[in-house]
Coordinates of N, CA and C in Angstrom, one line a residue:
M24 N 263.3 173.8 88.2 CA 264.4 173.4 89.2 C 263.8 172.6 90.3
T25 N 264.5 171.5 90.7 CA 264.0 170.6 91.7 C 264.2 171.3 93.1
K26 N 263.1 171.1 93.9 CA 263.2 171.6 95.3 C 263.1 170.4 96.2
V27 N 264.1 170.3 97.0 CA 264.3 169.1 97.9 C 264.1 169.6 99.4
M28 N 263.3 168.8 100.1 CA 263.1 169.1 101.5 C 263.9 168.1 102.3
I29 N 264.7 168.6 103.3 CA 265.5 167.7 104.1 C 265.0 167.8 105.5
L30 N 264.4 166.6 106.0 CA 264.0 166.5 107.3 C 265.1 165.9 108.2
G31 N 265.4 166.5 109.3 CA 266.6 166.1 110.0 C 267.8 166.8 109.5
A32 N 267.7 168.0 109.0 CA 268.8 168.6 108.3 C 270.0 169.0 109.3
S33 N 269.8 169.0 110.6 CA 270.9 169.3 111.5 C 271.5 168.0 112.0
G34 N 271.0 166.9 111.6 CA 271.6 165.6 112.1 C 272.9 165.3 111.3
S35 N 273.5 164.2 111.7 CA 274.9 163.9 111.1 C 274.8 163.5 109.7
V36 N 273.7 162.8 109.2 CA 273.5 162.5 107.8 C 272.9 163.7 107.1
G37 N 271.9 164.3 107.7 CA 271.3 165.5 107.1 C 272.2 166.6 106.7
R38 N 273.2 166.9 107.6 CA 274.2 168.0 107.3 C 275.0 167.6 106.1
V39 N 275.4 166.4 106.0 CA 276.3 166.0 104.8 C 275.5 166.0 103.5
V40 N 274.2 165.5 103.6 CA 273.4 165.6 102.4 C 273.1 167.0 102.0
R41 N 272.8 167.9 102.9 CA 272.5 169.3 102.6 C 273.7 169.9 101.9
N42 N 274.9 169.7 102.5 CA 276.1 170.3 101.9 C 276.4 169.7 100.5
R43 N 276.1 168.5 100.3 CA 276.3 167.9 98.9 C 275.4 168.5 97.9
F44 N 274.1 168.7 98.3 CA 273.2 169.3 97.4 C 273.6 170.8 97.0
L45 N 274.0 171.5 98.1 CA 274.4 172.9 97.8 C 275.7 173.0 97.0
N46 N 276.6 172.1 97.2 CA 277.9 172.2 96.5 C 277.9 171.6 95.1
D47 N 277.1 170.6 94.9 CA 277.2 169.8 93.6 C 275.9 169.8 92.8
T48 N 274.9 170.5 93.2 CA 273.7 170.6 92.4 C 273.2 172.0 92.4
D49 N 272.1 172.2 91.5 CA 271.5 173.6 91.6 C 270.1 173.5 92.2
C50 N 269.8 172.4 93.0 CA 268.6 172.2 93.6 C 268.3 173.3 94.7
D51 N 267.1 173.7 94.8 CA 266.7 174.6 96.0 C 266.4 173.6 97.1
L52 N 266.6 174.1 98.3 CA 266.4 173.3 99.5 C 265.5 173.9 100.5
V53 N 264.7 173.1 101.1 CA 263.9 173.5 102.3 C 264.3 172.6 103.4
T54 N 264.8 173.1 104.5 CA 265.2 172.3 105.6 C 264.3 172.5 106.8
L55 N 264.1 171.4 107.5 CA 263.4 171.4 108.8 C 264.2 170.6 109.8
S56 N 264.5 171.3 110.9 CA 265.4 170.7 111.9 C 265.0 171.2 113.3
R57 N 265.4 170.5 114.3 CA 265.2 170.9 115.7 C 266.1 172.1 116.1
H58 N 267.2 172.2 115.4 CA 268.2 173.2 115.7 C 268.4 174.1 114.6
K59 N 268.6 175.4 114.8 CA 268.8 176.4 113.8 C 270.1 176.1 113.0
I60 N 270.0 176.2 111.7 CA 271.1 176.0 110.8 C 271.7 177.4 110.5
T61 N 273.0 177.4 110.7 CA 273.7 178.7 110.5 C 274.3 178.7 109.1
K62 N 274.7 179.8 108.6 CA 275.3 180.0 107.3 C 274.4 179.4 106.2
L63 N 273.2 179.9 106.1 CA 272.3 179.5 105.1 C 272.7 180.1 103.8
N64 N 272.4 179.4 102.7 CA 272.5 180.0 101.3 C 271.2 180.6 101.0
N65 N 271.0 181.9 101.3 CA 269.7 182.5 101.3 C 269.1 182.6 99.9
S66 N 269.9 182.4 98.9 CA 269.4 182.4 97.5 C 268.8 181.1 97.1
R67 N 269.1 180.0 97.9 CA 268.7 178.7 97.5 C 268.0 177.9 98.7
E68 N 268.0 178.4 99.9 CA 267.5 177.7 101.0 C 266.5 178.4 101.8
T69 N 265.5 177.7 102.2 CA 264.5 178.1 103.1 C 264.5 177.2 104.3
S70 N 264.7 177.8 105.5 CA 264.9 177.0 106.7 C 263.8 177.2 107.7
F71 N 263.3 176.0 108.3 CA 262.3 176.0 109.3 C 262.9 175.3 110.5
V72 N 262.7 175.9 111.7 CA 263.1 175.2 112.9 C 261.9 174.8 113.7
G73 N 261.9 173.5 114.1 CA 260.8 173.0 114.8 C 260.7 171.5 114.7
D74 N 259.6 170.9 115.1 CA 259.4 169.5 115.2 C 258.4 169.1 114.1
L75 N 258.7 167.9 113.5 CA 257.7 167.5 112.4 C 256.4 167.1 113.0
F76 N 256.3 166.9 114.3 CA 255.0 166.6 114.9 C 254.1 167.8 114.9
D77 N 254.7 169.0 114.7 CA 254.0 170.2 114.5 C 253.5 170.2 113.0
T78 N 252.3 169.6 112.8 CA 251.8 169.3 111.5 C 251.5 170.6 110.7
K79 N 251.2 171.7 111.4 CA 250.9 172.9 110.7 C 252.2 173.5 110.1
L80 N 253.3 173.4 110.9 CA 254.6 173.9 110.4 C 255.1 173.0 109.3
L81 N 254.9 171.7 109.4 CA 255.4 170.7 108.4 C 254.6 171.0 107.1
T82 N 253.4 171.2 107.2 CA 252.5 171.5 106.0 C 253.0 172.7 105.3
A83 N 253.2 173.8 106.1 CA 253.7 175.0 105.5 C 255.1 174.9 104.8
A84 N 255.9 174.1 105.5 CA 257.3 173.9 105.0 C 257.3 173.1 103.7
M85 N 256.4 172.1 103.6 CA 256.4 171.1 102.5 C 255.8 171.6 101.2
R86 N 255.0 172.7 101.3 CA 254.3 173.1 100.1 C 255.3 173.6 99.0
G87 N 255.1 173.1 97.8 CA 255.9 173.4 96.7 C 257.2 172.6 96.5
V88 N 257.3 171.6 97.4 CA 258.5 170.7 97.4 C 258.3 169.6 96.3
D89 N 259.4 169.1 95.7 CA 259.3 168.0 94.8 C 259.7 166.7 95.4
V90 N 260.7 166.7 96.3 CA 261.2 165.5 96.9 C 261.4 165.7 98.4
V91 N 261.0 164.8 99.2 CA 261.3 164.8 100.6 C 262.4 163.8 100.9
F92 N 263.5 164.3 101.6 CA 264.5 163.4 102.1 C 264.5 163.4 103.6
A93 N 264.5 162.2 104.3 CA 264.3 162.2 105.7 C 265.4 161.3 106.3
S94 N 266.1 161.9 107.3 CA 267.0 161.1 108.1 C 266.7 161.5 109.6
L95 N 265.9 160.6 110.2 CA 265.3 161.0 111.5 C 265.7 160.0 112.6
S96 N 265.4 160.4 113.8 CA 265.6 159.5 115.0 C 264.4 159.8 115.9
G97 N 264.0 158.7 116.6 CA 262.9 158.9 117.5 C 261.8 157.8 117.2
D98 N 260.6 158.3 117.3 CA 259.4 157.4 117.0 C 259.2 157.3 115.5
L99 N 260.0 156.5 114.8 CA 260.0 156.5 113.3 C 258.7 156.1 112.7
P100 N 258.0 155.1 113.3 CA 256.7 154.7 112.6 C 255.7 155.9 112.7
K101 N 255.7 156.6 113.8 CA 254.8 157.7 113.9 C 255.2 158.8 113.0
M102 N 256.5 159.1 112.9 CA 257.1 160.1 112.1 C 256.7 159.9 110.6
V103 N 256.9 158.6 110.2 CA 256.7 158.2 108.8 C 255.2 158.5 108.4
S104 N 254.3 158.1 109.3 CA 252.9 158.3 109.1 C 252.5 159.7 108.9
I105 N 253.1 160.6 109.8 CA 252.9 162.0 109.7 C 253.4 162.6 108.3
V106 N 254.6 162.2 108.0 CA 255.2 162.7 106.8 C 254.4 162.3 105.6
I107 N 254.0 161.0 105.5 CA 253.1 160.6 104.4 C 251.8 161.3 104.3
D108 N 251.2 161.5 105.5 CA 249.9 162.3 105.5 C 250.1 163.7 105.0
I109 N 251.2 164.4 105.4 CA 251.4 165.7 104.9 C 251.8 165.7 103.4
M110 N 252.5 164.7 103.0 CA 252.8 164.6 101.6 C 251.5 164.5 100.7
H111 N 250.5 163.8 101.2 CA 249.2 163.7 100.5 C 248.6 165.1 100.5
I112 N 248.6 165.8 101.6 CA 247.9 167.1 101.7 C 248.6 168.1 100.8
T113 N 249.9 168.0 100.7 CA 250.6 169.0 99.9 C 250.9 168.5 98.4
N114 N 250.5 167.3 98.1 CA 250.6 166.7 96.8 C 252.1 166.5 96.4
V115 N 252.9 166.1 97.4 CA 254.3 165.7 97.1 C 254.3 164.2 96.9
K116 N 255.0 163.8 95.9 CA 254.9 162.4 95.5 C 256.1 161.5 95.8
R117 N 257.3 162.2 96.1 CA 258.5 161.4 96.2 C 259.2 161.5 97.6
L118 N 259.5 160.4 98.1 CA 260.1 160.3 99.5 C 261.4 159.4 99.4
I119 N 262.4 159.9 100.0 CA 263.7 159.1 100.2 C 263.9 159.1 101.7
F120 N 263.9 157.9 102.3 CA 263.9 157.7 103.7 C 265.0 156.8 104.2
I121 N 265.8 157.3 105.2 CA 266.9 156.5 105.8 C 266.3 155.6 106.9
T122 N 266.6 154.3 106.8 CA 266.2 153.3 107.9 C 267.6 152.7 108.4
S123 N 267.7 151.4 108.3 CA 268.9 150.8 108.8 C 269.1 149.5 108.2
M124 N 270.4 149.1 108.1 CA 270.7 147.7 107.7 C 270.2 146.8 108.8
G125 N 269.9 145.5 108.4 CA 269.6 144.5 109.4 C 268.1 144.3 109.6
I126 N 267.3 145.2 109.1 CA 265.8 145.1 109.4 C 265.2 143.9 108.7
Y127 N 265.9 143.3 107.8 CA 265.4 142.1 107.1 C 266.3 140.9 107.4
N128 N 267.1 141.0 108.4 CA 268.1 139.9 108.8 C 269.0 139.6 107.6
E129 N 269.4 140.7 106.9 CA 270.2 140.5 105.7 C 271.7 140.6 105.9
I130 N 272.1 140.6 107.2 CA 273.6 140.7 107.5 C 274.1 139.3 107.7
P131 N 275.0 138.9 106.8 CA 275.5 137.5 106.9 C 276.4 137.4 108.2
D132 N 276.6 136.2 108.7 CA 277.4 136.0 109.9 C 278.8 136.5 109.7
H133 N 279.4 136.4 108.6 CA 280.8 136.8 108.4 C 280.9 138.3 108.4
V134 N 279.8 139.0 108.2 CA 279.8 140.5 108.2 C 279.5 141.0 109.6
G135 N 278.7 140.3 110.3 CA 278.4 140.7 111.7 C 276.9 140.7 111.9
S136 N 276.4 139.5 112.1 CA 274.9 139.3 112.1 C 274.3 139.9 113.4
K137 N 275.1 140.3 114.3 CA 274.5 140.9 115.5 C 273.8 142.2 115.2
G138 N 274.0 142.7 114.0 CA 273.3 143.9 113.5 C 271.9 143.6 112.9
N139 N 271.5 142.4 113.0 CA 270.2 142.0 112.4 C 269.0 142.2 113.4
L140 N 267.8 142.4 112.9 CA 266.7 142.6 113.7 C 266.5 141.4 114.7
S141 N 266.8 140.2 114.3 CA 266.6 139.0 115.2 C 267.4 139.1 116.4
S142 N 268.5 139.8 116.4 CA 269.4 139.9 117.6 C 269.4 141.4 118.1
N143 N 268.7 142.3 117.5 CA 268.8 143.7 117.9 C 267.3 144.3 117.8
P144 N 266.5 144.1 118.9 CA 265.1 144.5 118.8 C 265.0 146.0 118.6
M145 N 266.1 146.8 118.9 CA 266.0 148.3 118.6 C 265.7 148.6 117.2
L146 N 266.0 147.7 116.3 CA 265.7 147.9 114.9 C 264.2 147.8 114.5
E147 N 263.4 147.4 115.4 CA 262.0 147.1 115.1 C 261.3 148.4 114.6
S148 N 261.7 149.6 115.2 CA 261.0 150.8 114.7 C 261.4 151.1 113.3
Y149 N 262.7 150.8 112.9 CA 263.1 151.0 111.5 C 262.3 150.1 110.6
R150 N 262.1 148.9 111.0 CA 261.4 147.9 110.1 C 259.9 148.4 110.0
M151 N 259.3 148.8 111.1 CA 257.9 149.3 111.0 C 257.8 150.5 110.1
A152 N 258.8 151.4 110.2 CA 258.8 152.6 109.3 C 258.8 152.2 107.9
A153 N 259.8 151.2 107.6 CA 259.9 150.8 106.2 C 258.6 150.1 105.7
D154 N 258.0 149.3 106.5 CA 256.8 148.6 106.1 C 255.7 149.6 105.8
T155 N 255.6 150.7 106.6 CA 254.6 151.7 106.4 C 254.8 152.4 105.1
I156 N 256.0 152.7 104.8 CA 256.4 153.4 103.5 C 256.0 152.5 102.3
E157 N 256.4 151.2 102.4 CA 256.1 150.3 101.3 C 254.6 150.0 101.1
E158 N 253.8 150.1 102.1 CA 252.4 149.9 102.0 C 251.7 151.2 101.6
S159 N 252.4 152.3 101.5 CA 251.7 153.5 101.0 C 251.7 153.6 99.5
D160 N 251.1 154.7 99.0 CA 251.0 154.9 97.6 C 252.1 156.0 97.2
I161 N 253.0 156.3 98.1 CA 254.1 157.2 97.8 C 255.2 156.6 96.9
N162 N 255.7 157.3 96.0 CA 256.9 156.9 95.2 C 258.1 157.0 96.2
Y163 N 258.6 155.9 96.6 CA 259.6 155.9 97.7 C 261.0 155.3 97.3
T164 N 262.0 155.7 98.0 CA 263.2 155.0 98.0 C 263.6 154.8 99.5
I165 N 263.7 153.6 100.0 CA 264.2 153.3 101.3 C 265.6 153.0 101.2
I166 N 266.5 153.7 102.0 CA 267.9 153.5 102.0 C 268.3 152.9 103.4
R167 N 268.9 151.7 103.3 CA 269.3 151.0 104.5 C 270.9 151.0 104.6
P168 N 271.4 152.0 105.3 CA 272.9 152.1 105.3 C 273.5 151.2 106.4
G169 N 274.8 150.9 106.2 CA 275.5 150.3 107.3 C 275.8 151.3 108.3
W170 N 276.6 151.0 109.3 CA 277.0 151.9 110.4 C 277.7 153.1 109.8
F171 N 277.2 154.3 110.2 CA 277.8 155.6 109.6 C 279.2 155.8 110.1
D172 N 280.1 156.3 109.2 CA 281.4 156.8 109.6 C 281.7 157.9 108.6
N173 N 282.9 158.5 108.8 CA 283.4 159.5 107.9 C 284.6 159.1 107.2
N174 N 284.8 157.8 107.0 CA 285.9 157.2 106.3 C 285.7 157.4 104.8
D175 N 286.6 158.2 104.2 CA 286.4 158.5 102.7 C 287.7 158.0 102.0
D176 N 288.3 156.9 102.5 CA 289.4 156.4 101.7 C 288.9 156.0 100.3
G177 N 289.6 156.5 99.3 CA 289.1 156.3 97.9 C 288.0 157.2 97.6
S178 N 287.2 156.9 96.7 CA 286.1 157.8 96.2 C 284.9 157.6 97.1
V179 N 284.1 158.7 97.3 CA 282.9 158.6 98.0 C 281.9 157.8 97.3
S180 N 282.1 157.6 96.0 CA 281.2 156.8 95.2 C 281.5 155.4 95.2
D181 N 282.6 155.0 95.9 CA 283.0 153.6 96.0 C 282.1 152.9 97.1
Y182 N 280.9 152.6 96.7 CA 280.0 151.9 97.7 C 279.3 150.8 96.9
E183 N 278.7 149.9 97.6 CA 277.9 148.8 97.1 C 276.4 149.0 97.4
I184 N 275.6 148.8 96.4 CA 274.2 148.9 96.6 C 273.6 147.5 96.5
T185 N 272.7 147.1 97.5 CA 272.0 145.9 97.4 C 270.5 146.1 97.5
K186 N 269.8 145.2 96.9 CA 268.3 145.3 96.9 C 267.7 144.5 98.0
K187 N 266.5 144.8 98.3 CA 265.8 144.0 99.4 C 265.9 142.5 99.1
G188 N 266.3 141.7 100.0 CA 266.4 140.3 99.9 C 267.8 139.9 99.6
D189 N 268.7 140.8 99.2 CA 270.1 140.5 99.0 C 270.9 140.6 100.2
P190 N 271.9 139.8 100.5 CA 272.7 139.9 101.7 C 273.6 141.1 101.6
F191 N 274.0 141.7 102.7 CA 274.9 142.8 102.8 C 276.3 142.3 102.6
G192 N 277.1 143.2 102.0 CA 278.5 142.8 101.7 C 279.5 143.4 102.8
G193 N 279.0 144.3 103.6 CA 279.8 145.0 104.6 C 279.0 145.7 105.6
H194 N 279.6 146.1 106.7 CA 278.7 146.7 107.8 C 279.0 148.2 108.0
D195 N 279.8 148.8 107.2 CA 280.1 150.3 107.4 C 279.8 151.0 106.1
V196 N 279.6 152.3 106.2 CA 279.5 153.2 105.0 C 279.7 154.6 105.5
S197 N 280.2 155.4 104.7 CA 280.5 156.8 105.1 C 279.2 157.7 104.8
R198 N 279.0 158.7 105.6 CA 277.9 159.6 105.4 C 278.0 160.3 104.0
Q199 N 279.2 160.5 103.6 CA 279.4 161.1 102.3 C 279.0 160.2 101.1
S200 N 279.1 158.9 101.3 CA 278.6 157.9 100.3 C 277.1 157.9 100.3
I201 N 276.5 158.0 101.5 CA 275.0 158.1 101.5 C 274.5 159.3 100.8
A202 N 275.2 160.4 101.0 CA 274.8 161.7 100.3 C 275.0 161.6 98.8
D203 N 276.1 160.9 98.4 CA 276.3 160.7 97.0 C 275.1 159.9 96.4
L204 N 274.7 158.8 97.0 CA 273.6 158.0 96.5 C 272.3 158.9 96.5
V205 N 272.0 159.7 97.5 CA 270.8 160.5 97.6 C 270.8 161.5 96.4
V206 N 271.9 162.2 96.2 CA 271.9 163.1 95.1 C 271.7 162.5 93.8
K207 N 272.4 161.3 93.6 CA 272.2 160.6 92.3 C 270.8 160.1 92.0
I208 N 270.1 159.8 93.1 CA 268.7 159.4 93.0 C 267.9 160.6 92.6
V209 N 268.1 161.7 93.2 CA 267.3 162.9 92.9 C 267.5 163.4 91.5
D210 N 268.8 163.4 91.1 CA 269.1 163.9 89.7 C 268.9 162.9 88.6
G211 N 268.5 161.7 89.0 CA 268.2 160.7 88.0 C 269.3 159.8 87.5
Q212 N 270.5 160.0 88.1 CA 271.6 159.1 87.7 C 271.4 157.7 88.1
I213 N 270.7 157.5 89.2 CA 270.4 156.2 89.7 C 268.9 156.1 89.8
K214 N 268.3 155.1 89.1 CA 266.8 154.9 89.1 C 266.5 154.1 90.3
A215 N 265.6 154.6 91.2 CA 265.3 153.9 92.4 C 263.9 154.1 92.8
D216 N 263.0 154.3 91.9 CA 261.6 154.4 92.2 C 261.1 153.2 92.9
N217 N 260.4 153.3 94.0 CA 259.8 152.2 94.8 C 260.8 151.1 95.0
Q218 N 262.1 151.5 95.4 CA 263.1 150.6 95.7 C 263.5 150.6 97.1
N219 N 264.0 149.5 97.6 CA 264.5 149.4 99.0 C 265.9 148.9 98.9
L220 N 266.8 149.9 99.2 CA 268.2 149.7 98.9 C 269.1 149.6 100.1
G221 N 270.0 148.7 100.2 CA 271.1 148.7 101.2 C 272.3 149.4 100.6
I222 N 273.1 150.1 101.4 CA 274.3 150.7 101.0 C 275.4 150.4 102.0
N223 N 276.6 149.9 101.5 CA 277.7 149.7 102.4 C 279.0 149.8 101.6
R224 N 280.1 150.0 102.3 CA 281.4 150.0 101.7 C 281.9 148.6 101.5
P225 N 282.3 148.3 100.2 CA 282.8 146.9 100.0 C 283.9 146.6 100.8
E226 N 283.9 145.3 101.3 CA 285.1 144.8 102.1 C 286.0 144.0 101.3

């Protein structure tokens, strides 16, 4: 049985991803978050409360995990480096990491190019994190979502995936669609080894 670690499990995307794994898969979960998660499924979840900069805690939490999923905020380049280092220590091979659209200036003018790195320097940390992941020996999937929302008009699986170098087709995506993509990558429905994927709601 696959064991998935969720870093940032109490965040807006992490909560939705966690619920999707619990409701639609038989995966066991390990969560690490800054805030305590209530209503744990004690038969399938192990929860750690703390900061991933606490490398002793992160190492203990990551042992025995098959896949690490991370949706984080803060000093992303430093966080990525720590996560990869601990993955090497614990012999975990697979990382799925959320960054942001626009880090490759892939947002066309008609979609809203103000979301590109060239016009939004705040995206630099997302780009640096993605570069660090791609330069590592980890089996990764980088996910570059549009702006998060909870709009689920139609199916949560009604989203567009683009590869690195392809222009984005829209600037929004629901958290539920991100969770759908993550679950399908973990269970093998979508093959995304060493892929850098954009996700957006078609316009």
